[in-house]
Amino acid sequence: MAHTSVDAHAARVRSILARAMATGTERVTLGDALGRVTASAVLSPVDLPLFRNSQMDGFAVRAADLETGETTLPVVGEIPAQRGTPAMLAPHTTVRIMTGAVVPEGADAVVPVEDATVVDDVVTIHRPRSVGEYVRERGSDVTAGTELLPASLHLASRHLAVLAAAGISDVEVRSRVRVVIVTTGAELIEPGQTADAGQVYDANGVALDAAVRACGAEVVAAIRNDTDDADQLHDSLVAVAAGADIILTSGGISMGQHEVVRDLLTPLGGRIGHIAMQPGGPQATGSFEGVPVISFPGNPVSTQISFEIFVAPLLRRVAGLPAAIRTSRTLVADVASIPGKRQFLRGRTVEGGRVEVVAGPGSHLVAGLAASDVLIDIPESTTDLKAGDAVETLQL
Ligand SMILES: Nc1nc2c(c(=O)[nH]1)N[C@H]1C(S)=C(S)[C@@H](COP(=O)(O)OP(=O)(O)OC[C@H]3O[C@@H](n4cnc5c(N)ncnc54)[C@H](O)[C@@H]3O)O[C@H]1N2
Ligand code: MOO
């Protein structure tokens, strides 16, 4: 992969992952449906509202009874919002009615309590009312058989609400891409423990887990291989590969003596090498028991940016999520870039559509990445940029 460009590597990853992205569908309950993507359009089984009901707490009336101006009517009953069909409203009478309650046959308008004067069981209504006033007609929102939600919709709370309102308890969604995350390095320990000399907290496990889930995919297993033993990594992967669509790894692919991912993938026909990218120079691809493996370099900034450039766009597309936003901005200060490498510098947007570099190019500068809100994408051939020059930025 010596002179492989970022675009060529991205195309390679896309082709390796093509089959993993062709997910099936599954039915989930509404409680599990938030953030999922509809597999097909959902039609309404019912009219909404389900029945003609009152929009106000008030009195159900016949508009024709009020035509003469101020009218006095006997209150002959009460209709709460509850199960059941109320009796027909007799002419020249009224019933108390609550918001959401069935409007009785015979009534065609509701007078809100604040527009009426009640003395004992007699109500005075001070002016004529029009037919349909404060009455919510059956089917005025949705009619049975029409589309409630389209296919390929990323489900938010408002979508779940309309399904529930129509009496639907589960929905057919696209299956999520199932991802195994592997972090490697004998130096790695769990955050929260005390780090001895030479030990490093595993930041990539947390970062990849969150990034994968933010892209709408599912993390089915997370392995921290804290030995340099490729056989042990092999055994850990055997246990989880059958339930995975993709294996993502971090670390162990460079030029050292103990490169556990390289040692695992090489005998399996994996491709390990360098591409023209910084950070993220070392990259590898392979296959483990038929599951595609995409391997990122271990430096935390390299891992996170590699995921964002090569895998996140594919996962977002299959999950119905929008692509990361690319915007042209102008540089606050001069920037130098390494010739022959596509650089993704950490940037922070400032007022006036400008962007400033917030960290050096070192791929261990994890706080610098945390301080950024965009990546500044500098082409391979560009080496010197001046304040005020336009650059392309990728929103994080
Ligand atoms: N002789 C050469 N050495 C290196 C080269 C090279 O071309 N020739 N490339 C350098 C570049 S660039 C990178 S990037 C790294 C990639 O190496 P690996 O993928 O083998 O990663 P490791 O050596 O395992 O780790 C690198 C670095 O990152 C830290 N790390 C690893 N995993 C995690 C984690 N889960 N959480 C936090 N930090 C992690 C690790 O401690 C190392 O400091 O190789 C260069 N070397
Ligand atoms: O290419 Mo490496 O990923 O810069 O540290």
Coordinates of C-alpha atoms and ligand atoms in Angstrom, one line a residue:
M1 CA 0.0 0.0 0.0
A2 CA 3.1 2.2 -0.1
H3 CA 1.6 5.1 -2.2
T4 CA -2.0 4.3 -1.8
S5 CA -4.0 7.5 -1.6
V6 CA -6.7 8.1 1.0
D7 CA -9.4 7.9 -1.7
A8 CA -8.0 4.6 -3.1
H9 CA -7.9 3.1 0.5
A10 CA -11.5 4.4 1.1
A11 CA -12.6 2.7 -2.1
R12 CA -10.9 -0.6 -1.0
V13 CA -12.6 -0.5 2.5
R14 CA -15.9 0.3 0.8
S15 CA -15.6 -2.7 -1.5
I16 CA -14.5 -5.0 1.4
L17 CA -17.4 -3.9 3.5
A18 CA -20.1 -3.9 0.7
R19 CA -21.6 -7.2 1.8
A20 CA -21.6 -6.2 5.5
M21 CA -23.6 -3.1 4.6
A22 CA -26.4 -5.1 2.9
T23 CA -28.3 -5.6 6.1
G24 CA -31.6 -7.5 6.4
T25 CA -34.6 -6.3 8.4
E26 CA -36.1 -7.1 11.8
R27 CA -39.2 -6.2 13.9
V28 CA -38.6 -4.3 17.0
T29 CA -41.0 -2.9 19.7
L30 CA -41.4 0.8 19.8
G31 CA -39.3 0.9 23.0
D32 CA -36.4 -0.4 21.0
A33 CA -37.0 1.6 17.8
L34 CA -35.5 5.0 18.6
G35 CA -32.7 5.7 16.1
R36 CA -33.5 2.7 13.9
V37 CA -34.4 3.1 10.2
T38 CA -37.7 2.0 8.8
A39 CA -37.4 -0.9 6.4
S40 CA -40.6 0.0 4.5
A41 CA -43.4 2.6 4.6
V42 CA -45.8 2.2 7.5
L43 CA -49.5 2.6 6.6
S44 CA -52.0 3.6 9.2
P45 CA -54.4 0.8 10.2
V46 CA -56.9 3.4 11.6
D47 CA -58.3 6.9 11.2
L48 CA -56.7 9.5 13.5
P49 CA -58.3 10.9 15.6
L50 CA -59.9 7.5 16.1
F51 CA -63.3 9.1 16.8
R52 CA -65.0 12.5 16.8
N53 CA -64.0 14.2 20.1
S54 CA -64.0 17.4 22.0
Q55 CA -61.1 19.9 21.7
M56 CA -62.2 21.7 24.9
D57 CA -63.6 21.1 28.4
G58 CA -67.1 22.6 27.9
F59 CA -70.6 21.8 26.7
A60 CA -71.6 19.7 23.7
V61 CA -74.4 21.5 21.8
R62 CA -76.3 21.6 18.5
A63 CA -75.3 24.8 16.8
A64 CA -78.9 25.1 15.4
D65 CA -80.1 25.5 19.0
L66 CA -78.0 28.6 19.5
E67 CA -79.0 30.5 16.4
T68 CA -81.2 33.0 18.1
G69 CA -78.4 34.6 20.2
E70 CA -78.2 34.1 24.0
T71 CA -79.6 30.7 24.7
T72 CA -80.3 28.8 27.9
L73 CA -80.1 25.0 27.9
P74 CA -80.6 22.3 30.6
V75 CA -77.4 20.3 31.4
V76 CA -78.6 16.6 31.1
G77 CA -75.3 14.7 31.7
E78 CA -71.6 14.5 31.5
I79 CA -69.2 12.8 29.1
P80 CA -65.7 12.2 30.5
A81 CA -62.8 11.0 28.3
Q82 CA -63.2 7.3 28.8
R83 CA -64.3 4.1 27.1
G84 CA -67.9 3.9 25.9
T85 CA -70.4 5.5 23.5
P86 CA -72.5 8.4 25.0
A87 CA -76.2 8.7 24.4
M88 CA -77.5 10.9 21.6
L89 CA -77.9 14.5 22.5
A90 CA -81.6 15.5 22.5
P91 CA -82.6 18.8 20.9
H92 CA -82.5 21.9 23.1
T93 CA -80.3 20.2 25.8
T94 CA -76.6 20.1 26.5
V95 CA -74.1 17.8 28.2
R96 CA -70.8 18.7 30.0
I97 CA -67.9 17.3 27.9
M98 CA -64.2 16.9 28.6
T99 CA -61.3 17.4 26.3
G100 CA -60.8 14.2 24.3
A101 CA -64.3 12.8 25.1
V102 CA -66.5 11.3 22.4
V103 CA -68.8 14.0 21.0
P104 CA -72.3 12.5 21.2
E105 CA -74.4 12.0 18.1
G106 CA -76.7 15.0 17.7
A107 CA -74.1 17.5 18.9
D108 CA -72.0 19.4 16.3
A109 CA -70.2 22.0 18.4
V110 CA -68.5 22.4 21.8
V111 CA -68.7 25.6 23.8
P112 CA -65.8 26.0 26.2
V113 CA -66.7 26.4 29.9
E114 CA -65.2 29.9 30.0
D115 CA -67.7 31.0 27.3
A116 CA -70.7 29.8 29.3
T117 CA -72.5 30.8 32.5
V118 CA -73.7 27.9 34.6
V119 CA -76.3 28.2 37.4
D120 CA -77.4 24.9 39.0
D121 CA -78.0 22.6 36.0
V122 CA -78.8 25.3 33.5
V123 CA -76.2 26.9 31.2
T124 CA -76.4 30.2 29.4
I125 CA -74.5 30.5 26.1
H126 CA -74.2 34.1 25.1
R127 CA -73.9 34.0 21.3
P128 CA -74.4 31.6 18.3
R129 CA -71.7 29.0 17.6
S130 CA -70.8 27.5 14.3
V131 CA -71.0 23.9 13.3
G132 CA -67.8 22.0 14.0
E133 CA -66.4 24.5 16.5
Y134 CA -64.0 22.8 18.9
V135 CA -64.9 19.4 17.5
R136 CA -62.0 17.2 16.3
E137 CA -63.3 15.1 13.4
R138 CA -62.4 11.4 13.0
G139 CA -59.7 11.0 10.4
S140 CA -58.9 14.8 10.3
D141 CA -55.2 14.0 10.9
V142 CA -54.8 10.6 9.1
T143 CA -57.2 8.3 7.3
A144 CA -56.8 4.6 7.5
G145 CA -54.6 3.1 4.8
T146 CA -52.6 6.2 4.2
E147 CA -48.8 6.5 4.9
L148 CA -47.9 7.3 8.4
L149 CA -44.1 7.1 7.9
P150 CA -42.0 6.6 4.8
A151 CA -39.3 3.9 4.3
S152 CA -35.7 4.7 5.2
L153 CA -36.7 7.1 7.9
H154 CA -34.5 7.5 11.0
L155 CA -36.9 7.1 13.8
A156 CA -37.2 10.0 16.4
S157 CA -39.6 10.4 19.2
R158 CA -42.2 12.1 17.1
H159 CA -42.3 9.2 14.7
L160 CA -42.7 6.7 17.5
A161 CA -45.5 8.9 18.9
V162 CA -47.6 8.6 15.7
L163 CA -47.1 4.8 15.5
A164 CA -48.2 4.5 19.1
A165 CA -51.2 6.8 18.5
A166 CA -52.3 4.5 15.7
G167 CA -52.1 1.5 18.0
I168 CA -48.9 0.1 16.4
S169 CA -46.7 -1.7 18.9
D170 CA -43.7 -2.8 16.7
V171 CA -42.1 -1.7 13.5
E172 CA -40.0 -3.3 10.7
V173 CA -36.5 -1.7 10.7
R174 CA -33.2 -2.3 9.0
S175 CA -31.0 -4.6 10.9
R176 CA -28.0 -2.9 12.4
V177 CA -24.5 -3.6 11.2
R178 CA -22.8 -5.8 14.0
V179 CA -19.3 -4.6 14.9
V180 CA -16.6 -6.3 17.0
I181 CA -14.1 -3.8 18.4
V182 CA -10.6 -5.0 19.2
T183 CA -7.9 -2.8 20.9
T184 CA -4.4 -4.2 21.2
G185 CA -1.3 -3.4 23.2
A186 CA 0.4 -5.0 26.2
E187 CA 0.5 -1.5 27.7
L188 CA -3.2 -1.0 27.8
I189 CA -5.3 -0.8 31.0
E190 CA -8.9 0.0 31.8
P191 CA -9.6 3.7 32.7
G192 CA -10.2 3.9 36.4
Q193 CA -7.3 1.7 37.3
T194 CA -3.9 3.0 38.5
A195 CA -1.4 3.2 35.7
D196 CA 2.0 1.7 36.5
A197 CA 5.1 2.8 34.6
G198 CA 4.7 2.2 30.9
Q199 CA 0.9 1.5 31.1
V200 CA -1.6 3.5 29.0
Y201 CA -5.3 3.9 29.4
D202 CA -7.3 2.3 26.6
A203 CA -8.9 5.3 25.0
N204 CA -9.6 3.7 21.6
G205 CA -11.9 1.0 23.0
V206 CA -14.2 3.7 24.4
A207 CA -13.8 6.0 21.3
L208 CA -14.6 3.3 18.8
D209 CA -17.5 1.9 20.8
A210 CA -19.1 5.4 21.0
A211 CA -18.3 6.3 17.4
V212 CA -19.7 3.0 16.0
R213 CA -23.0 3.4 18.0
A214 CA -23.2 7.1 17.0
C215 CA -23.2 5.8 13.4
G216 CA -26.3 3.6 14.1
A217 CA -24.4 0.3 14.2
E218 CA -24.3 -2.2 17.1
V219 CA -21.2 -3.2 19.1
V220 CA -21.6 -6.9 19.6
A221 CA -18.3 -7.5 21.4
A222 CA -15.3 -5.5 22.6
I223 CA -12.0 -7.2 23.1
R224 CA -8.9 -5.7 24.7
N225 CA -6.0 -7.9 23.7
D226 CA -3.4 -6.8 26.3
T227 CA -0.8 -9.4 25.3
D228 CA 1.3 -9.4 22.2
D229 CA 0.2 -13.0 21.5
A230 CA -1.6 -13.3 18.1
D231 CA -2.8 -16.8 19.0
Q232 CA -4.6 -15.4 22.0
L233 CA -6.2 -12.7 19.8
H234 CA -7.1 -15.4 17.3
D235 CA -8.9 -17.4 20.0
S236 CA -10.8 -14.3 21.3
L237 CA -12.0 -13.6 17.8
V238 CA -13.1 -17.1 17.1
A239 CA -15.6 -16.8 20.0
V240 CA -17.3 -13.7 18.5
A241 CA -16.7 -13.7 14.7
A242 CA -19.8 -15.7 13.9
G243 CA -22.1 -12.9 15.2
A244 CA -20.2 -10.1 13.5
D245 CA -20.5 -8.3 10.2
I246 CA -17.3 -6.2 10.7
I247 CA -14.2 -6.5 12.9
L248 CA -12.5 -3.2 13.7
T249 CA -9.1 -3.2 15.3
S250 CA -6.7 -0.6 16.7
G251 CA -2.9 -0.9 17.1
G252 CA -0.4 -3.5 16.3
I253 CA 0.0 -2.9 12.5
S254 CA 3.2 -0.9 12.3
M255 CA 6.9 -1.9 12.0
G256 CA 7.8 -3.1 15.5
Q257 CA 8.7 -6.5 16.9
H258 CA 5.3 -7.0 18.6
E259 CA 2.6 -6.2 16.0
V260 CA -0.2 -8.5 17.1
V261 CA -2.8 -7.5 14.4
R262 CA -0.1 -7.8 11.7
D263 CA 0.8 -11.2 13.0
L264 CA -2.8 -12.3 13.0
L265 CA -3.7 -11.0 9.6
T266 CA -0.6 -11.8 7.6
P267 CA -1.0 -15.6 7.5
L268 CA -4.7 -15.0 6.6
G269 CA -3.8 -13.0 3.5
G270 CA -4.3 -9.6 5.1
R271 CA -2.8 -6.4 3.5
I272 CA -0.7 -4.3 5.9
G273 CA 1.0 -1.2 4.8
H274 CA 1.2 2.6 4.7
I275 CA -1.1 5.0 2.9
A276 CA -0.5 8.7 2.0
M277 CA -2.4 10.0 5.1
Q278 CA -1.4 11.7 8.3
P279 CA -2.4 10.8 10.9
G280 CA -3.4 7.3 10.0
G281 CA -0.4 6.3 7.8
P282 CA -0.4 2.6 8.7
Q283 CA -3.6 0.8 7.7
A284 CA -4.5 -2.8 7.2
T285 CA -7.4 -4.9 5.8
G286 CA -8.1 -8.6 6.0
S287 CA -10.6 -11.2 6.7
F288 CA -11.2 -13.4 9.7
E289 CA -13.4 -16.5 9.3
G290 CA -15.2 -14.7 6.5
V291 CA -15.7 -11.4 8.5
P292 CA -14.0 -8.4 7.0
V293 CA -11.4 -6.8 9.3
I294 CA -10.5 -3.1 9.0
S295 CA -7.4 -2.2 11.1
F296 CA -6.4 1.2 12.2
P297 CA -3.1 2.4 13.7
G298 CA -3.1 2.5 17.5
N299 CA -2.3 6.2 18.2
P300 CA -5.7 7.5 19.5
V301 CA -6.0 10.4 17.0
S302 CA -5.0 8.1 14.1
T303 CA -7.7 5.5 15.2
Q304 CA -10.4 8.0 15.5
I305 CA -9.7 9.9 12.3
S306 CA -9.2 6.6 10.4
F307 CA -12.7 5.5 11.6
E308 CA -14.2 8.8 10.6
I309 CA -12.7 8.8 7.1
F310 CA -13.0 5.1 6.1
V311 CA -15.8 3.5 8.1
A312 CA -18.2 6.1 9.5
P313 CA -19.5 7.3 6.1
L314 CA -20.5 3.7 5.2
L315 CA -22.2 3.0 8.5
R316 CA -24.0 6.4 8.5
R317 CA -25.4 5.7 5.0
V318 CA -26.8 2.3 5.9
A319 CA -28.3 3.6 9.1
G320 CA -30.1 6.4 7.3
L321 CA -28.0 9.1 9.0
P322 CA -26.8 12.2 7.2
A323 CA -23.2 12.3 6.0
A324 CA -20.7 14.5 7.9
I325 CA -20.9 18.1 6.7
R326 CA -18.1 19.4 4.5
T327 CA -17.7 23.2 4.4
S328 CA -15.2 25.5 2.9
R329 CA -13.7 27.9 5.4
T330 CA -10.8 30.3 5.5
L331 CA -7.6 29.8 7.6
V332 CA -7.0 32.1 10.5
A333 CA -3.2 31.6 10.2
D334 CA -0.6 30.1 7.9
V335 CA -0.3 26.3 7.8
A336 CA 2.5 24.1 6.6
S337 CA 1.7 20.5 5.5
I338 CA 3.8 17.4 4.8
P339 CA 4.3 16.9 1.0
G340 CA 2.8 13.7 -0.3
K341 CA 0.4 13.1 2.6
R342 CA -3.2 14.0 2.9
Q343 CA -3.4 15.7 6.3
F344 CA -6.4 15.9 8.5
L345 CA -5.5 18.7 10.9
R346 CA -7.6 19.3 14.0
G347 CA -9.4 22.6 13.7
R348 CA -11.8 24.8 15.6
T349 CA -14.3 27.0 13.8
V350 CA -14.4 30.7 14.7
E351 CA -16.7 33.5 13.7
G352 CA -16.8 34.6 10.1
G353 CA -16.6 31.1 8.6
R354 CA -12.9 30.9 9.6
V355 CA -11.0 28.0 11.1
E356 CA -7.9 27.8 13.3
V357 CA -5.6 24.8 13.9
V358 CA -5.8 23.7 17.5
A359 CA -3.2 21.0 17.9
G360 CA 0.1 19.9 16.3
P361 CA 0.1 17.0 13.8
G362 CA 1.2 14.4 16.4
S363 CA -1.3 11.5 16.5
H364 CA -0.9 11.1 20.3
L365 CA -2.5 14.5 20.9
V366 CA -5.8 13.2 22.1
A367 CA -6.7 16.5 23.9
G368 CA -6.1 18.4 20.8
L369 CA -8.6 16.3 18.9
A370 CA -11.1 16.7 21.8
A371 CA -10.6 20.5 21.5
S372 CA -11.5 20.5 17.8
D373 CA -14.8 20.6 16.0
V374 CA -13.7 20.0 12.5
L375 CA -10.9 18.2 10.6
I376 CA -9.1 20.4 8.1
D377 CA -8.6 18.3 5.0
I378 CA -5.3 19.3 3.2
P379 CA -4.6 17.6 -0.1
E380 CA -1.4 15.6 -0.7
S381 CA 0.0 18.1 -3.1
T382 CA -0.5 21.1 -0.8
T383 CA 2.4 22.1 1.4
D384 CA 2.0 25.8 2.3
L385 CA -1.2 27.6 3.0
K386 CA -1.6 31.2 4.0
A387 CA -4.0 33.0 6.4
G388 CA -7.1 33.7 4.4
D389 CA -6.7 30.7 2.1
A390 CA -9.8 28.5 1.7
V391 CA -9.7 25.0 3.1
E392 CA -12.2 22.2 3.2
T393 CA -13.3 21.1 6.6
L394 CA -15.1 18.0 7.8
Q395 CA -17.5 18.5 10.7
L396 CA -16.9 16.2 13.7
Ligands
LIG1 N1 9.6 2.4 12.4 C1 8.3 2.9 12.3 N2 7.6 3.1 13.4 C2 6.4 3.6 13.3 C3 5.8 3.9 12.1 C4 6.6 3.7 10.9 O1 6.2 3.9 9.8 N3 7.9 3.1 11.1 N4 4.6 4.5 12.0 C5 4.2 5.2 13.2 C6 2.8 5.6 13.0 S1 2.5 6.9 12.0 C7 1.8 5.1 13.8 S2 0.3 5.7 13.6 C8 2.1 4.0 14.7 C9 1.1 2.9 14.5 O2 1.5 1.8 15.2 P1 0.5 0.6 15.6 O3 -0.7 0.6 14.8 O4 1.3 -0.6 15.6 O5 0.1 1.0 17.0 P2 0.7 0.7 18.5 O6 2.2 0.6 18.3 O7 0.0 -0.4 19.0 O8 0.4 2.0 19.3 C10 0.8 3.3 18.8 C11 0.6 4.3 20.0 O9 -0.7 4.3 20.4 C12 -0.9 4.0 21.7 N5 -2.2 3.2 21.8 C13 -2.4 2.0 21.2 N6 -3.6 1.5 21.5 C14 -4.2 2.4 22.3 C15 -5.4 2.5 22.9 N7 -6.3 1.5 22.7 N8 -5.7 3.6 23.7 C16 -4.8 4.6 23.8 N9 -3.6 4.5 23.3 C17 -3.3 3.5 22.5 C18 0.3 3.1 22.1 O10 0.5 3.1 23.4 C19 1.3 3.8 21.2 O11 1.8 5.0 21.9 O12 3.3 3.5 14.6 C20 4.4 4.5 14.4 N10 5.6 3.8 14.4
MOO2 O1 0.3 8.0 10.6 MO1 0.4 7.9 12.4 O2 -1.2 7.5 12.3 O3 0.5 9.6 12.3 O4 0.6 8.4 14.0

